Amino acid sequence: QVQLVQSGTAVKKPGDSVRLSCKASGYTFSSYYIHWVRQVPGQGPEWMGFINADGGNTRYGPRFQGRVTMAMDTSTNTVYMDVSGLRSEDTAMYYCTRGLVSAIFDVWGQGTVVAVSS
Amino acid sequence: DIQMTQSPSSLSASVGDRVTITCQASQDIDIFLNWYVQRPGKAPELLIYDASSLEAGVPSRFSGSGSGTDFTFTISSLQPEDFATYYCQQYDKSPPSFGGGTKVEIK
C-alpha cells in the first residue's frame, strides 16, 4: 500500500541543525511531490515547502526560506529535509505528505517529533 | 498570505447529531479548499478536496460546500470515530495555509 515512513524523534539544542527523512513506497515516486508540514501542539498545521520528485525542484515557504533545504535520493525513494538554526519555537511535529503542485495532501507520514531545548 | 478562519474552535455534540463547521478565507480562493480530520496522536487525513469532492473511501456522511471566501463542512450523523479535530486548508495561492481547527467533543 501507499506509505510514507518518517525517521524517528530528534532532540536538539538551539542553533543545531536536523535532518529528517521520509521514505515513500507503494506508488511511482516520480509522479508526485513531497511536501513538508509542521504542527506545533495545539495549533493548526503549517506548510514548509515541497520537492518535486520528478526532477527535484523545490519551493519553500517564506518563513522557512534560507533555513530549510529539501533533497531526495531516487535510488531509495527517500526525501530529506534539513532545518538549520533551530530555536525553541521549532519544537513541533513534522510531517511529510504526498501531493502535486496543487497542495491536496492525500497521504501522510506518521510524523517526526523535533524537540529543541537547551 | 491567505488567512483561514474556522468557527467554532470547538463544539460538543452527541452521536447521531448533525454538525456544521465553517471556514472563511481572507480573500477569494475559488473552490481550492480541502478538509482534513486529525485524531489524537495521528497525522491529518484528507476528507474533502476542491471544496465538495469526497476523497475515495471517505464515508458519505461527510460533505463540503462553498466557493469564494465562505465554506461549510458537514457531518450528517456524527459517529463515535468522528470525535476529532477538523481543519480546512486553501491551496489557491502559495503558501498553502490551514485554519486553526475545530475540535469536536462528546457532549
Short mmCIF file of C-alpha atoms in Angstrom, two decimals:
data_model
loop_
_atom_site.label_atom_id
_atom_site.label_comp_id
_atom_site.label_asym_id
_atom_site.label_seq_id
_atom_site.Cartn_x
_atom_site.Cartn_y
_atom_site.Cartn_z
CA GLN A 1 0.00 0.00 0.00
CA VAL A 2 0.99 3.62 -0.40
CA GLN A 3 3.14 4.64 2.55
CA LEU A 4 5.39 7.41 3.77
CA VAL A 5 7.64 6.34 6.65
CA GLN A 6 9.49 9.02 8.56
CA SER A 7 12.60 9.00 10.72
CA GLY A 8 12.46 8.97 14.50
CA THR A 9 12.38 11.61 17.19
CA ALA A 10 15.14 14.21 17.17
CA VAL A 11 16.27 16.11 20.28
CA LYS A 12 18.40 19.14 19.50
CA LYS A 13 19.89 22.23 21.12
CA PRO A 14 19.29 25.80 19.93
CA GLY A 15 21.48 26.59 16.93
CA ASP A 16 21.72 22.94 15.87
CA SER A 17 20.62 21.54 12.53
CA VAL A 18 18.42 18.49 11.98
CA ARG A 19 17.88 16.17 9.03
CA LEU A 20 14.51 14.46 8.70
CA SER A 21 13.79 11.68 6.24
CA CYS A 22 10.67 10.39 4.54
CA LYS A 23 10.71 7.09 2.63
CA ALA A 24 7.99 6.55 0.04
CA SER A 25 6.65 3.20 -1.14
CA GLY A 26 3.68 1.70 -2.94
CA TYR A 27 3.46 4.22 -5.79
CA THR A 28 5.53 5.73 -8.61
CA PHE A 29 7.80 8.06 -6.68
CA SER A 30 8.44 10.48 -9.55
CA SER A 31 4.73 11.09 -10.16
CA TYR A 32 4.20 13.18 -7.05
CA TYR A 33 5.61 15.99 -4.97
CA ILE A 34 6.56 15.54 -1.33
CA HIS A 35 5.54 18.43 0.90
CA TRP A 36 6.59 19.06 4.49
CA VAL A 37 4.14 20.40 7.04
CA ARG A 38 4.81 21.08 10.69
CA GLN A 39 2.44 21.34 13.62
CA VAL A 40 3.10 22.94 16.97
CA PRO A 41 0.97 21.28 19.69
CA GLY A 42 -2.46 22.87 19.90
CA GLN A 43 -2.08 24.77 16.62
CA GLY A 44 -3.05 24.22 13.01
CA PRO A 45 -0.56 22.72 10.56
CA GLU A 46 1.89 25.00 8.75
CA TRP A 47 3.24 24.36 5.25
CA MET A 48 7.02 24.47 4.91
CA GLY A 49 7.68 23.64 1.27
CA PHE A 50 7.87 20.90 -1.32
CA ILE A 51 10.22 18.95 -3.55
CA ASN A 52 9.11 17.67 -6.93
CA ALA A 53 10.18 14.02 -7.10
CA ASP A 54 10.33 14.35 -10.90
CA GLY A 55 13.50 16.39 -11.24
CA GLY A 56 13.99 17.67 -7.70
CA ASN A 57 12.95 21.30 -7.98
CA THR A 58 11.95 22.84 -4.68
CA ARG A 59 9.84 25.66 -3.30
CA TYR A 60 9.99 26.84 0.29
CA GLY A 61 7.56 28.85 2.35
CA PRO A 62 8.63 32.46 3.02
CA ARG A 63 9.04 31.78 6.76
CA PHE A 64 11.48 28.97 6.07
CA GLN A 65 13.44 30.30 3.10
CA GLY A 66 17.13 30.22 3.93
CA ARG A 67 16.75 27.77 6.83
CA VAL A 68 15.27 24.75 5.09
CA THR A 69 16.73 22.58 2.35
CA MET A 70 14.94 19.65 0.74
CA ALA A 71 16.64 16.91 -1.26
CA MET A 72 15.92 13.40 -2.46
CA ASP A 73 17.53 10.07 -3.25
CA THR A 74 15.70 8.44 -6.14
CA SER A 75 17.56 5.14 -5.62
CA THR A 76 15.74 4.71 -2.30
CA ASN A 77 12.67 6.89 -2.90
CA THR A 78 13.61 8.95 0.13
CA VAL A 79 13.18 12.66 0.68
CA TYR A 80 15.24 14.61 3.19
CA MET A 81 14.63 17.95 4.84
CA ASP A 82 17.40 19.83 6.62
CA VAL A 83 16.45 22.58 9.04
CA SER A 84 19.24 24.78 10.32
CA GLY A 85 19.50 27.36 13.09
CA LEU A 86 17.00 25.56 15.29
CA ARG A 87 15.26 27.53 18.02
CA SER A 88 12.81 26.54 20.70
CA GLU A 89 9.91 27.71 18.51
CA ASP A 90 10.82 24.95 16.03
CA THR A 91 9.71 22.32 18.55
CA ALA A 92 6.89 20.60 16.70
CA MET A 93 5.69 17.50 14.89
CA TYR A 94 6.98 17.44 11.33
CA TYR A 95 5.02 15.56 8.67
CA CYS A 96 5.88 14.67 5.10
CA THR A 97 2.87 14.37 2.84
CA ARG A 98 2.21 13.48 -0.77
CA GLY A 99 0.66 15.91 -3.19
CA LEU A 100 1.10 17.60 -6.50
CA VAL A 101 1.93 21.24 -7.15
CA SER A 102 -1.68 21.68 -6.13
CA ALA A 103 -1.47 21.12 -2.41
CA ILE A 104 -4.04 18.36 -1.93
CA PHE A 105 -2.36 16.12 0.64
CA ASP A 106 -3.73 12.61 0.23
CA VAL A 107 -1.10 10.51 2.03
CA TRP A 108 0.79 11.48 5.19
CA GLY A 109 3.76 10.10 7.06
CA GLN A 110 3.41 9.21 10.72
CA GLY A 111 5.28 12.34 11.79
CA THR A 112 8.63 13.09 13.44
CA VAL A 113 8.91 14.94 16.71
CA VAL A 114 11.64 17.56 16.81
CA ALA A 115 12.32 18.92 20.28
CA VAL A 116 14.64 21.91 20.66
CA SER A 117 15.81 22.71 24.16
CA SER A 118 18.94 23.90 25.88
CA ASP B 1 -0.56 35.08 2.79
CA ILE B 2 -4.19 33.93 2.86
CA GLN B 3 -5.63 33.58 6.37
CA MET B 4 -8.15 30.82 7.05
CA THR B 5 -10.59 31.33 9.93
CA GLN B 6 -12.59 28.39 11.23
CA SER B 7 -15.56 28.53 13.53
CA PRO B 8 -16.35 27.39 16.05
CA SER B 9 -12.98 26.50 17.55
CA SER B 10 -14.68 23.72 19.48
CA LEU B 11 -18.13 22.20 19.83
CA SER B 12 -19.85 19.50 21.85
CA ALA B 13 -22.22 17.08 20.15
CA SER B 14 -23.79 13.67 20.56
CA VAL B 15 -23.66 10.57 18.40
CA GLY B 16 -26.20 10.97 15.62
CA ASP B 17 -26.10 14.79 15.63
CA ARG B 18 -25.65 16.89 12.51
CA VAL B 19 -22.50 19.00 12.82
CA THR B 20 -21.53 22.01 10.72
CA ILE B 21 -18.19 23.82 10.66
CA THR B 22 -17.44 26.98 8.71
CA CYS B 23 -14.21 28.23 7.18
CA GLN B 24 -13.63 31.73 5.87
CA ALA B 25 -10.74 32.76 3.64
CA SER B 26 -9.23 36.25 3.79
CA GLN B 27 -9.55 36.51 0.01
CA ASP B 28 -11.27 34.71 -2.86
CA ILE B 29 -9.91 31.17 -3.25
CA ASP B 30 -12.47 29.88 -5.78
CA ILE B 31 -13.04 26.22 -4.80
CA PHE B 32 -9.45 25.43 -3.86
CA LEU B 33 -10.20 24.25 -0.36
CA ASN B 34 -9.65 20.94 1.42
CA TRP B 35 -10.94 19.49 4.70
CA TYR B 36 -8.93 17.13 6.92
CA VAL B 37 -9.60 15.23 10.14
CA GLN B 38 -6.93 14.69 12.75
CA ARG B 39 -7.41 12.15 15.51
CA PRO B 40 -5.27 12.39 18.67
CA GLY B 41 -1.69 11.36 18.06
CA LYS B 42 -2.27 10.80 14.35
CA ALA B 43 -1.49 12.63 11.12
CA PRO B 44 -4.25 14.55 9.34
CA GLU B 45 -6.38 12.62 6.84
CA LEU B 46 -7.93 14.09 3.71
CA LEU B 47 -11.73 14.02 3.68
CA ILE B 48 -12.84 16.60 1.10
CA TYR B 49 -10.94 18.31 -1.73
CA ASP B 50 -11.94 21.07 -4.15
CA ALA B 51 -14.48 22.25 -1.57
CA SER B 52 -17.02 19.48 -2.19
CA SER B 53 -15.36 16.36 -3.66
CA LEU B 54 -15.28 13.35 -1.36
CA GLU B 55 -11.90 11.61 -1.16
CA ALA B 56 -12.01 7.93 -2.12
CA GLY B 57 -13.02 5.70 0.77
CA VAL B 58 -14.43 8.51 2.90
CA PRO B 59 -17.97 7.88 4.22
CA SER B 60 -20.79 9.81 2.58
CA ARG B 61 -21.89 11.36 5.89
CA PHE B 62 -19.11 13.90 5.28
CA SER B 63 -19.78 16.74 2.84
CA GLY B 64 -18.48 20.16 1.91
CA SER B 65 -19.77 23.19 0.06
CA GLY B 66 -18.91 26.76 -0.77
CA SER B 67 -16.75 28.87 -3.05
CA GLY B 68 -15.01 32.21 -2.98
CA THR B 69 -14.42 33.06 0.66
CA ASP B 70 -17.04 31.08 2.58
CA PHE B 71 -17.10 27.31 3.02
CA THR B 72 -19.04 24.78 5.06
CA PHE B 73 -18.21 21.27 6.22
CA THR B 74 -20.97 18.98 7.46
CA ILE B 75 -21.17 15.62 9.19
CA SER B 76 -24.74 14.44 8.67
CA SER B 77 -24.83 11.94 11.54
CA LEU B 78 -21.93 12.02 13.98
CA GLN B 79 -20.31 8.65 14.70
CA PRO B 80 -18.05 7.77 17.67
CA GLU B 81 -14.93 7.81 15.48
CA ASP B 82 -15.71 11.37 14.33
CA PHE B 83 -14.78 12.96 17.65
CA ALA B 84 -11.58 14.63 16.49
CA THR B 85 -10.21 17.93 15.19
CA TYR B 86 -11.07 19.20 11.71
CA TYR B 87 -9.01 21.58 9.59
CA CYS B 88 -9.68 23.48 6.41
CA GLN B 89 -6.79 24.30 4.06
CA GLN B 90 -6.58 26.53 0.99
CA TYR B 91 -4.33 25.89 -1.96
CA ASP B 92 -5.32 28.64 -4.35
CA LYS B 93 -2.26 30.74 -3.57
CA SER B 94 1.15 29.77 -2.26
CA PRO B 95 1.87 29.25 0.56
CA PRO B 96 -0.95 26.81 1.24
CA SER B 97 -2.50 27.62 4.61
CA PHE B 98 -4.61 25.87 7.21
CA GLY B 99 -7.30 27.05 9.56
CA GLY B 100 -6.84 26.88 13.32
CA GLY B 101 -9.01 23.80 13.67
CA THR B 102 -12.36 22.80 15.14
CA LYS B 103 -12.35 20.25 17.94
CA VAL B 104 -15.49 18.11 18.03
CA GLU B 105 -16.04 16.71 21.52
CA ILE B 106 -18.55 14.35 23.06
CA LYS B 107 -21.45 16.05 24.82
#
